[in-house]
Coordinates of N, CA and C in Angstrom, one line a residue:
A1 N 115.4 -102.1 198.7 CA 115.0 -103.5 198.3 C 113.6 -103.7 198.7
V2 N 113.2 -103.2 199.9 CA 111.9 -103.4 200.4 C 110.9 -102.6 199.6
V3 N 111.2 -101.4 199.2 CA 110.4 -100.6 198.4 C 110.1 -101.2 197.0
S4 N 111.2 -101.8 196.4 CA 111.1 -102.5 195.1 C 110.2 -103.7 195.2
T5 N 110.3 -104.4 196.3 CA 109.5 -105.6 196.5 C 108.0 -105.2 196.7
Q6 N 107.8 -104.1 197.4 CA 106.4 -103.7 197.6 C 105.8 -103.2 196.3
S7 N 106.6 -102.5 195.5 CA 106.2 -102.0 194.2 C 105.8 -103.2 193.2
T8 N 106.7 -104.2 193.3 CA 106.4 -105.4 192.4 C 105.2 -106.1 192.9
G9 N 105.0 -106.2 194.2 CA 103.8 -106.8 194.8 C 102.5 -106.1 194.4
K10 N 102.6 -104.8 194.4 CA 101.4 -104.0 194.0 C 101.1 -104.2 192.5
R11 N 102.1 -104.3 191.7 CA 101.9 -104.6 190.2 C 101.3 -106.0 190.0
V12 N 101.8 -106.9 190.7 CA 101.3 -108.3 190.6 C 99.9 -108.4 191.1
D13 N 99.5 -107.7 192.2 CA 98.1 -107.6 192.6 C 97.2 -107.0 191.6
M14 N 97.7 -105.9 191.0 CA 96.9 -105.2 190.0 C 96.7 -106.1 188.8
H15 N 97.7 -106.9 188.3 CA 97.5 -107.8 187.2 C 96.6 -109.0 187.6
I16 N 96.7 -109.4 188.8 CA 95.8 -110.5 189.2 C 94.3 -110.0 189.3
N17 N 94.1 -108.8 189.7 CA 92.8 -108.2 189.8 C 92.2 -108.0 188.3
I18 N 93.1 -107.6 187.4 CA 92.6 -107.4 186.0 C 92.3 -108.8 185.4
A19 N 93.1 -109.8 185.6 CA 92.9 -111.1 185.1 C 91.6 -111.7 185.7
T20 N 91.4 -111.5 187.0 CA 90.2 -112.0 187.7 C 88.9 -111.4 187.1
S21 N 89.0 -110.1 186.9 CA 87.9 -109.3 186.3 C 87.5 -109.8 184.9
L22 N 88.6 -110.0 184.1 CA 88.4 -110.5 182.7 C 87.7 -111.9 182.8
S23 N 88.2 -112.7 183.6 CA 87.7 -114.1 183.7 C 86.2 -114.1 184.1
E24 N 85.9 -113.2 185.1 CA 84.5 -113.1 185.5 C 83.6 -112.6 184.4
S25 N 84.1 -111.6 183.6 CA 83.3 -111.1 182.5 C 83.1 -112.1 181.4
I26 N 84.1 -112.9 181.1 CA 84.0 -114.0 180.1 C 83.0 -115.0 180.5
K27 N 83.0 -115.4 181.8 CA 82.0 -116.4 182.3 C 80.6 -115.8 182.3
A28 N 80.5 -114.5 182.7 CA 79.1 -113.9 182.8 C 78.5 -113.8 181.4
R29 N 79.3 -113.5 180.4 CA 78.8 -113.3 179.1 C 78.8 -114.6 178.2
S30 N 79.3 -115.7 178.8 CA 79.4 -116.9 178.1 C 80.2 -116.8 176.8
L31 N 81.2 -116.0 176.8 CA 82.0 -115.8 175.6 C 82.6 -117.1 175.1
D32 N 82.9 -118.1 175.9 CA 83.4 -119.3 175.5 C 82.4 -120.0 174.6
K33 N 81.2 -120.0 175.0 CA 80.1 -120.6 174.1 C 80.0 -119.9 172.8
F34 N 80.0 -118.5 172.8 CA 79.9 -117.8 171.6 C 81.1 -118.1 170.7
F35 N 82.3 -118.2 171.2 CA 83.5 -118.5 170.4 C 83.3 -119.9 169.8
E36 N 82.9 -120.9 170.6 CA 82.7 -122.2 170.0 C 81.6 -122.2 168.9
V37 N 80.5 -121.5 169.1 CA 79.5 -121.5 168.0 C 80.0 -120.8 166.8
E38 N 80.7 -119.6 167.0 CA 81.2 -118.9 165.9 C 82.2 -119.7 165.1
E39 N 83.0 -120.4 165.8 CA 84.0 -121.3 165.1 C 83.3 -122.3 164.2
K40 N 82.2 -122.9 164.8 CA 81.5 -124.0 164.1 C 80.8 -123.4 162.9
I41 N 80.3 -122.2 163.0 CA 79.6 -121.5 161.9 C 80.6 -121.3 160.7
M42 N 81.8 -120.8 161.1 CA 82.8 -120.5 160.1 C 83.4 -121.7 159.4
T43 N 83.4 -122.8 160.2 CA 84.0 -124.1 159.6 C 82.9 -125.0 159.0
K44 N 81.6 -124.5 159.0 CA 80.5 -125.2 158.5 C 80.2 -126.5 159.3
A45 N 80.6 -126.5 160.5 CA 80.3 -127.7 161.4 C 78.9 -127.6 161.9
T46 N 78.4 -128.8 162.3 CA 77.0 -128.8 162.8 C 76.9 -128.2 164.2
L47 N 75.8 -127.3 164.3 CA 75.6 -126.6 165.5 C 74.7 -127.5 166.4
E48 N 75.0 -127.5 167.7 CA 74.1 -128.2 168.7 C 72.8 -127.5 168.9
D49 N 72.8 -126.2 168.9 CA 71.6 -125.4 169.1 C 71.4 -124.5 167.9
S50 N 70.2 -124.2 167.5 CA 70.0 -123.3 166.4 C 70.5 -121.9 166.8
V51 N 70.9 -121.1 165.8 CA 71.3 -119.7 166.1 C 70.1 -118.9 166.7
L52 N 68.9 -119.2 166.2 CA 67.8 -118.5 166.7 C 67.6 -118.8 168.2
D53 N 67.7 -120.0 168.6 CA 67.6 -120.4 170.0 C 68.7 -119.7 170.9
L54 N 69.9 -119.6 170.3 CA 71.0 -118.9 171.1 C 70.6 -117.4 171.2
L55 N 70.1 -116.8 170.1 CA 69.8 -115.4 170.2 C 68.7 -115.1 171.2
K56 N 67.7 -116.1 171.3 CA 66.6 -115.9 172.3 C 67.0 -116.2 173.7
S57 N 68.1 -116.9 173.9 CA 68.5 -117.3 175.3 C 68.8 -116.1 176.2
P58 N 68.0 -115.9 177.2 CA 68.2 -114.7 178.1 C 69.5 -114.8 179.0
D59 N 70.0 -116.1 179.1 CA 71.2 -116.3 180.0 C 72.5 -116.2 179.2
L60 N 72.4 -115.9 178.0 CA 73.6 -116.0 177.1 C 74.0 -114.7 176.6
G61 N 75.1 -114.1 177.1 CA 75.7 -112.9 176.5 C 74.9 -111.7 176.6
T62 N 75.4 -110.7 175.9 CA 74.8 -109.4 175.8 C 74.2 -109.2 174.4
P63 N 73.4 -108.2 174.2 CA 72.8 -108.0 172.8 C 73.9 -107.8 171.8
D64 N 75.0 -107.2 172.1 CA 76.1 -107.0 171.2 C 76.8 -108.4 170.8
D65 N 76.9 -109.3 171.8 CA 77.4 -110.6 171.6 C 76.5 -111.3 170.6
K66 N 75.2 -111.2 170.8 CA 74.2 -111.9 169.9 C 74.2 -111.3 168.5
L67 N 74.4 -110.0 168.4 CA 74.5 -109.3 167.1 C 75.7 -109.8 166.4
R68 N 76.8 -109.9 167.0 CA 78.0 -110.4 166.4 C 77.9 -111.8 165.9
L69 N 77.2 -112.6 166.8 CA 77.0 -114.0 166.4 C 76.1 -114.1 165.1
F70 N 75.1 -113.3 165.1 CA 74.2 -113.3 163.9 C 75.0 -112.8 162.6
I71 N 75.7 -111.8 162.8 CA 76.5 -111.2 161.6 C 77.4 -112.3 161.1
I72 N 78.1 -113.0 161.9 CA 79.0 -114.1 161.5 C 78.1 -115.2 160.8
Y73 N 77.0 -115.5 161.4 CA 76.1 -116.5 160.7 C 75.6 -116.0 159.4
Y74 N 75.2 -114.8 159.3 CA 74.7 -114.2 158.1 C 75.7 -114.2 157.0
L75 N 76.9 -113.7 157.3 CA 78.0 -113.7 156.3 C 78.4 -115.0 155.9
N76 N 78.2 -116.1 156.7 CA 78.6 -117.4 156.3 C 77.4 -118.2 155.7
S77 N 76.3 -117.6 155.6 CA 75.1 -118.3 155.0 C 75.1 -118.1 153.5
S78 N 74.9 -119.2 152.8 CA 75.0 -119.0 151.3 C 73.8 -118.2 150.8
D79 N 72.6 -118.5 151.3 CA 71.4 -117.8 150.8 C 70.3 -117.8 151.8
L80 N 70.2 -116.8 152.6 CA 69.2 -116.7 153.7 C 68.0 -116.0 153.1
P81 N 66.9 -116.7 153.1 CA 65.6 -116.0 152.5 C 65.3 -114.8 153.3
D82 N 64.7 -113.8 152.6 CA 64.3 -112.6 153.2 C 63.4 -112.8 154.4
S83 N 62.5 -113.8 154.3 CA 61.5 -114.0 155.5 C 62.3 -114.5 156.7
E84 N 63.3 -115.3 156.5 CA 64.1 -115.8 157.6 C 65.0 -114.7 158.2
L85 N 65.5 -113.8 157.3 CA 66.3 -112.7 157.7 C 65.5 -111.8 158.6
K86 N 64.2 -111.5 158.2 CA 63.3 -110.7 158.9 C 63.1 -111.3 160.3
M87 N 62.9 -112.6 160.4 CA 62.7 -113.2 161.7 C 63.8 -113.0 162.6
Y88 N 65.1 -113.2 162.1 CA 66.3 -113.0 162.9 C 66.4 -111.5 163.3
M89 N 66.1 -110.6 162.4 CA 66.2 -109.2 162.7 C 65.1 -108.8 163.8
D90 N 63.9 -109.3 163.7 CA 62.9 -109.0 164.7 C 63.3 -109.5 166.0
T91 N 63.9 -110.7 166.1 CA 64.4 -111.3 167.3 C 65.5 -110.4 167.9
L92 N 66.4 -110.0 167.1 CA 67.5 -109.1 167.6 C 67.0 -107.8 168.1
E93 N 66.0 -107.2 167.4 CA 65.4 -105.9 167.8 C 64.7 -106.1 169.2
E94 N 64.0 -107.2 169.4 CA 63.4 -107.5 170.6 C 64.3 -107.5 171.8
I95 N 65.6 -108.0 171.6 CA 66.5 -108.0 172.7 C 67.3 -106.7 172.8
G96 N 67.0 -105.7 172.0 CA 67.7 -104.4 172.1 C 68.8 -104.2 171.2
C97 N 68.9 -104.9 170.1 CA 70.0 -104.7 169.1 C 69.6 -103.7 168.1
N98 N 70.5 -102.9 167.6 CA 70.3 -102.0 166.5 C 70.7 -102.8 165.2
V99 N 69.7 -103.1 164.4 CA 69.9 -103.9 163.2 C 70.3 -103.2 162.0
G100 N 70.6 -101.9 162.1 CA 70.9 -101.1 160.9 C 72.1 -101.7 160.2
C101 N 73.1 -102.3 160.9 CA 74.2 -102.8 160.2 C 73.8 -104.1 159.4
I102 N 72.8 -104.8 159.8 CA 72.4 -106.0 159.1 C 71.6 -105.6 157.9
K103 N 70.8 -104.5 157.9 CA 70.2 -104.0 156.8 C 71.2 -103.6 155.7
H104 N 72.2 -102.9 156.2 CA 73.3 -102.5 155.2 C 74.0 -103.7 154.6
L105 N 74.3 -104.7 155.5 CA 74.9 -105.9 154.9 C 74.1 -106.6 153.9
S106 N 72.8 -106.6 154.2 CA 71.8 -107.3 153.3 C 71.9 -106.6 151.9
K107 N 71.9 -105.3 151.9 CA 71.9 -104.6 150.6 C 73.3 -104.9 149.9
L108 N 74.4 -104.8 150.7 CA 75.7 -105.1 150.0 C 75.7 -106.5 149.5
M109 N 75.2 -107.5 150.2 CA 75.2 -108.9 149.7 C 74.3 -109.1 148.5
K110 N 73.2 -108.3 148.4 CA 72.3 -108.4 147.2 C 73.1 -107.8 146.0
V111 N 73.7 -106.7 146.2 CA 74.5 -106.1 145.1 C 75.6 -107.0 144.7
A112 N 76.3 -107.6 145.6 CA 77.4 -108.5 145.3 C 76.9 -109.7 144.5
S113 N 75.7 -110.2 144.9 CA 75.2 -111.4 144.2 C 74.7 -111.1 142.8
M114 N 74.3 -109.8 142.6 CA 73.9 -109.4 141.2 C 75.1 -109.2 140.3
A115 N 76.2 -108.9 140.9 CA 77.5 -108.7 140.2 C 78.0 -110.1 139.7
N116 N 77.7 -111.2 140.4 CA 78.2 -112.5 140.0 C 77.4 -113.1 138.9

């Protein structure tokens, strides 16, 4: 019975450590903020801060988080001018993002718009 209790205690400790680590990572990357903004983008709600300001914020998330945010924004934008797209891509490149996927999305969206 003592061995079983110790084993259970070790498993509980392991799960608490995992949960604590996840919680710290979520806070450090501001994933709650990203989730909120991404939801607002997808529901066409008004954003408190511009997407560009969020991308430029050094205290907010990782480059991958910012790339994901922009992709969601881009896919939900009806018609983003090429000059504005370039501005976003330059900003993303400055923070260390690989924008190859955005270039590909841009081509796909142009082809899709020509088909309509």
